[in-house]
Short mmCIF file of C-alpha atoms in Angstrom, two decimals:
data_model
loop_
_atom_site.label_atom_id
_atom_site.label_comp_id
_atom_site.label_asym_id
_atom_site.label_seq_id
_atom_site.Cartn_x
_atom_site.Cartn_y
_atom_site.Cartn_z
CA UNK R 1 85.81 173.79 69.84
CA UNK R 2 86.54 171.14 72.62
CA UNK R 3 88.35 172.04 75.97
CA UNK R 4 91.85 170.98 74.63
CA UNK R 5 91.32 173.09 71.81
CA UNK R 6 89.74 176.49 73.92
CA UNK R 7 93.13 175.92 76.19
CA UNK R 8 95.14 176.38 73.40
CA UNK R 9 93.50 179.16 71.86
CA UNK R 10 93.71 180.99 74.95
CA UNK R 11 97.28 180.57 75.81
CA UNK R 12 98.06 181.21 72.06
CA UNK R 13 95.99 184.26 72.69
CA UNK R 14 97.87 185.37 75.94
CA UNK R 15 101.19 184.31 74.02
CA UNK R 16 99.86 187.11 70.93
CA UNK R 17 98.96 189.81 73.49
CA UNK R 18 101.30 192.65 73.93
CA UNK R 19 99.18 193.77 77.15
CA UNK R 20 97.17 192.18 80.20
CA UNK R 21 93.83 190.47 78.70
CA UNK R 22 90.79 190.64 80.93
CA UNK R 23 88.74 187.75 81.37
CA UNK R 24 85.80 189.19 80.23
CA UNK R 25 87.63 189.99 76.94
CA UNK R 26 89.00 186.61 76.73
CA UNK R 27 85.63 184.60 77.32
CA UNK R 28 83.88 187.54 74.52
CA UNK R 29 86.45 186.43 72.19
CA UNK R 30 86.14 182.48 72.64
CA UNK R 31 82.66 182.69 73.04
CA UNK R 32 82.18 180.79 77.14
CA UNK R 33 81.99 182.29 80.16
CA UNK R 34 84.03 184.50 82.28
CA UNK R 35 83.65 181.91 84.71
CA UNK R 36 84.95 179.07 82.52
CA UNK R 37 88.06 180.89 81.63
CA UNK R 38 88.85 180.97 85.00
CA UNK R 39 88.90 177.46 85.08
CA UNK R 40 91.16 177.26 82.06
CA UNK R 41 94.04 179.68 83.24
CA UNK R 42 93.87 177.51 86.42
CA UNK R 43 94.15 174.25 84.61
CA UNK R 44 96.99 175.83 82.22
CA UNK R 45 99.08 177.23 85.56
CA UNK R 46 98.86 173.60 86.88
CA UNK R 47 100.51 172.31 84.01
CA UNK R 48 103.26 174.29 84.56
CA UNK R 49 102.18 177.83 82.13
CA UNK R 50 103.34 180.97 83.34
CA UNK R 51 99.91 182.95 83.57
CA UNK R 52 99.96 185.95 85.75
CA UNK R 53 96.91 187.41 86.84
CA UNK R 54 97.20 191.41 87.12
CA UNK R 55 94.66 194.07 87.85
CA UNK R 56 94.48 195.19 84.22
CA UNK R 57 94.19 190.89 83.08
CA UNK R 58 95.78 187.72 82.16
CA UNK R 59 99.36 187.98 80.85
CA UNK R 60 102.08 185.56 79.94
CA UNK R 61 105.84 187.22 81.42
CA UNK R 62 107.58 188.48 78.14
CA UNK R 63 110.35 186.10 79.27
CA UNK R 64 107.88 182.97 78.47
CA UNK R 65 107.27 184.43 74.85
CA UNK R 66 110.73 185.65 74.12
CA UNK R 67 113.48 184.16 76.58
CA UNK R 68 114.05 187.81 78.31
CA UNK R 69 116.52 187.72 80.95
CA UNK R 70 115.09 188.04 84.71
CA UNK R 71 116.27 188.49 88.14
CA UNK R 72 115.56 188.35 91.39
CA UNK R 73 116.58 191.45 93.73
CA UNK R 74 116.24 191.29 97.47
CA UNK R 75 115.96 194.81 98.71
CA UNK R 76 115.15 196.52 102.30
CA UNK R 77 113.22 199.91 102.78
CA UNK R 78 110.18 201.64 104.21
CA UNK R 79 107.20 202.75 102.51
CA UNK R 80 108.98 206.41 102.07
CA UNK R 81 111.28 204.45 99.60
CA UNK R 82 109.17 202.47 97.47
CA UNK R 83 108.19 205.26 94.85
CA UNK R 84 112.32 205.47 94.51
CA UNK R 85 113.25 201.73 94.28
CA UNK R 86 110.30 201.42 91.56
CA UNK R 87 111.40 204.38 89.71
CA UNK R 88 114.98 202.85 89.63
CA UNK R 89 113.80 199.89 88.21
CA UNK R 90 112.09 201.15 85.37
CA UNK R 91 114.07 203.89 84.56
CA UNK R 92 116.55 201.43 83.62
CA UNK R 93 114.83 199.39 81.29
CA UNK R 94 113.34 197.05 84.32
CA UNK R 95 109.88 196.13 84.25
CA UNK R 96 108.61 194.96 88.05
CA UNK R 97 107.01 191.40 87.65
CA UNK R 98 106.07 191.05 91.31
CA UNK R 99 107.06 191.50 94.72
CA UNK R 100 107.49 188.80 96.96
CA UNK R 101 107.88 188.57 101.21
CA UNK R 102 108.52 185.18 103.52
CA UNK R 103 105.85 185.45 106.10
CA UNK R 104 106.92 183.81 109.34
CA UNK R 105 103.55 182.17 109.34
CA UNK R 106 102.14 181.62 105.84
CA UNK R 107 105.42 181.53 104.20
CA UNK R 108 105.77 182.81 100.79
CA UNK R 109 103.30 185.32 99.64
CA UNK R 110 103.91 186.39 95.87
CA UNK R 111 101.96 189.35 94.35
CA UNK R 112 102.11 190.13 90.86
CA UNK R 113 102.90 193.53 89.88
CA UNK R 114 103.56 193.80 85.81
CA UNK R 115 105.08 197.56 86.28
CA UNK R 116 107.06 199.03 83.00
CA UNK R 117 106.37 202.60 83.20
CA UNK R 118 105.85 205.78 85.64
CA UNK R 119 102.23 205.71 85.02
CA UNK R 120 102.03 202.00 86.25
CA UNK R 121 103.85 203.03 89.37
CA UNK R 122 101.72 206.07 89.88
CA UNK R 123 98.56 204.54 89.70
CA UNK R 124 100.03 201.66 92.12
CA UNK R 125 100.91 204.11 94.57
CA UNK R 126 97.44 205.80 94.42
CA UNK R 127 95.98 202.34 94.77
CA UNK R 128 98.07 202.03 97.49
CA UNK R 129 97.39 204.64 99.34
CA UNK R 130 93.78 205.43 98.58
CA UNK R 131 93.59 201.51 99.66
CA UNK R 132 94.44 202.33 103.14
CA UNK R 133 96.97 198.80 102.98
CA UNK R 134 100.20 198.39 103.72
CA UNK R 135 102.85 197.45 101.42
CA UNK R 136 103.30 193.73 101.78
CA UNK R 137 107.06 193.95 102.85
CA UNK R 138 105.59 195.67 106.49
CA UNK R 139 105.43 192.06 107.66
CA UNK R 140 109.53 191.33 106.97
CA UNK R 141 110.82 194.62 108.21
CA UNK R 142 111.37 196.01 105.43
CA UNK R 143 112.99 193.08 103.32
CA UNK R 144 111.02 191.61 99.92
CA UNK R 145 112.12 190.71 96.86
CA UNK R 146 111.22 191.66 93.24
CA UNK R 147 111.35 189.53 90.02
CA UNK R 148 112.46 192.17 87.15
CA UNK R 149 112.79 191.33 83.66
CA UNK R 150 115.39 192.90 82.29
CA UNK R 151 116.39 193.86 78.43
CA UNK R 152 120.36 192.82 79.27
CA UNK R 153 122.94 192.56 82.08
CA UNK R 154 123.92 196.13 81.52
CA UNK R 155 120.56 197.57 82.88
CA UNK R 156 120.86 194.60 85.69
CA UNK R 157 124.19 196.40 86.86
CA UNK R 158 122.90 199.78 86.61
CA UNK R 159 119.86 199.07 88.55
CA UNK R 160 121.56 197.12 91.41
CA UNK R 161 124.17 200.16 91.23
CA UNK R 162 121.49 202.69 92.14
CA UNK R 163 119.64 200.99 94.63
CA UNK R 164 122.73 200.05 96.76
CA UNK R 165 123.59 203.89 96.71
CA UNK R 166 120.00 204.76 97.81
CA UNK R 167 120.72 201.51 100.44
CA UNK R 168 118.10 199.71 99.09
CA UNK R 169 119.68 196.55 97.71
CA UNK R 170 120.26 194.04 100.13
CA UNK R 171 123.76 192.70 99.52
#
């Protein structure tokens, strides 16, 4: 298999997967090294692929391999919030692609978050915390912005409903 062909077999992988797909398990299945598919998932995001790298692996957004709607939420809050704004989120069908924060300095810092259920946010928040960091909105005051993907407008509404009750949505 040539390099234009491994590409393609790994994005057609990623495009297959239902979950995140570690590297390891990637580079077992197409028989290189971790190292190399590193390369590749570089090479494919240059030319213009939607790979997101998460904790648990490499996944394509399902709105790449299905044309789910997204949106983009701005919301304020302190760290004593953030369990509640997630839980909205995916208690309404959302599932939390990333956050995202304009530092003053570095300017846009994106992280990518691929949470869908209460476990996910759990184990986040136990990351978090056992981490001893700071959620990345500390440098904005408050403000970020998330990236949902959404199954319709409906759950859009509702979501934006209950965070600007709780004050969280930033009108």
């Amino acid at each position: 298999m040539d390099t234009k062909e491994r590409r393609r077999a790994l994005l057609q992988k990623l495009k297959i997967a239902d979950k995140p797909v570690t590297g390891t398990e990637l580079a077992r299945e197409l028989r290189v090294s971790r190292q190399i598919i590193v390369g590749d998932i570089a090479i494919l995001r240059a030319a213009g692929e939607a790979v997101y790298a998460t904790p648990q692996g490499y996944i394509l957004p399902a709105a790449e391999k299905t044309g789910a709607l997204t949106a983009t939420l701005a919301c304020r809050h302190g760290r004593d919030a953030l369990a509640k704004e997630l839980t909205i989120m995916i208690d309404n069908g959302g599932k939390v692609l990333d956050v995202v924060v304009e530092h003053p300095v570095y300017g846009e810092i994106r992280a990518n978050l691929m949470l869908s259920s209460r476990r996910d946010i759990a184990d986040f928040l136990h990351n978090l915390s056992g981490s001893g960091a700071e959620p990345l909105s500390i440098v904005t005051g408050g403000v970020h912005l998330h990236t949902l993907e959404l199954p319709d407008r409906k759950a859009l509404r509702q979501i934006e409903q209950e965070l600007r009750q709780e004050g969280i949505l930033v009108n």
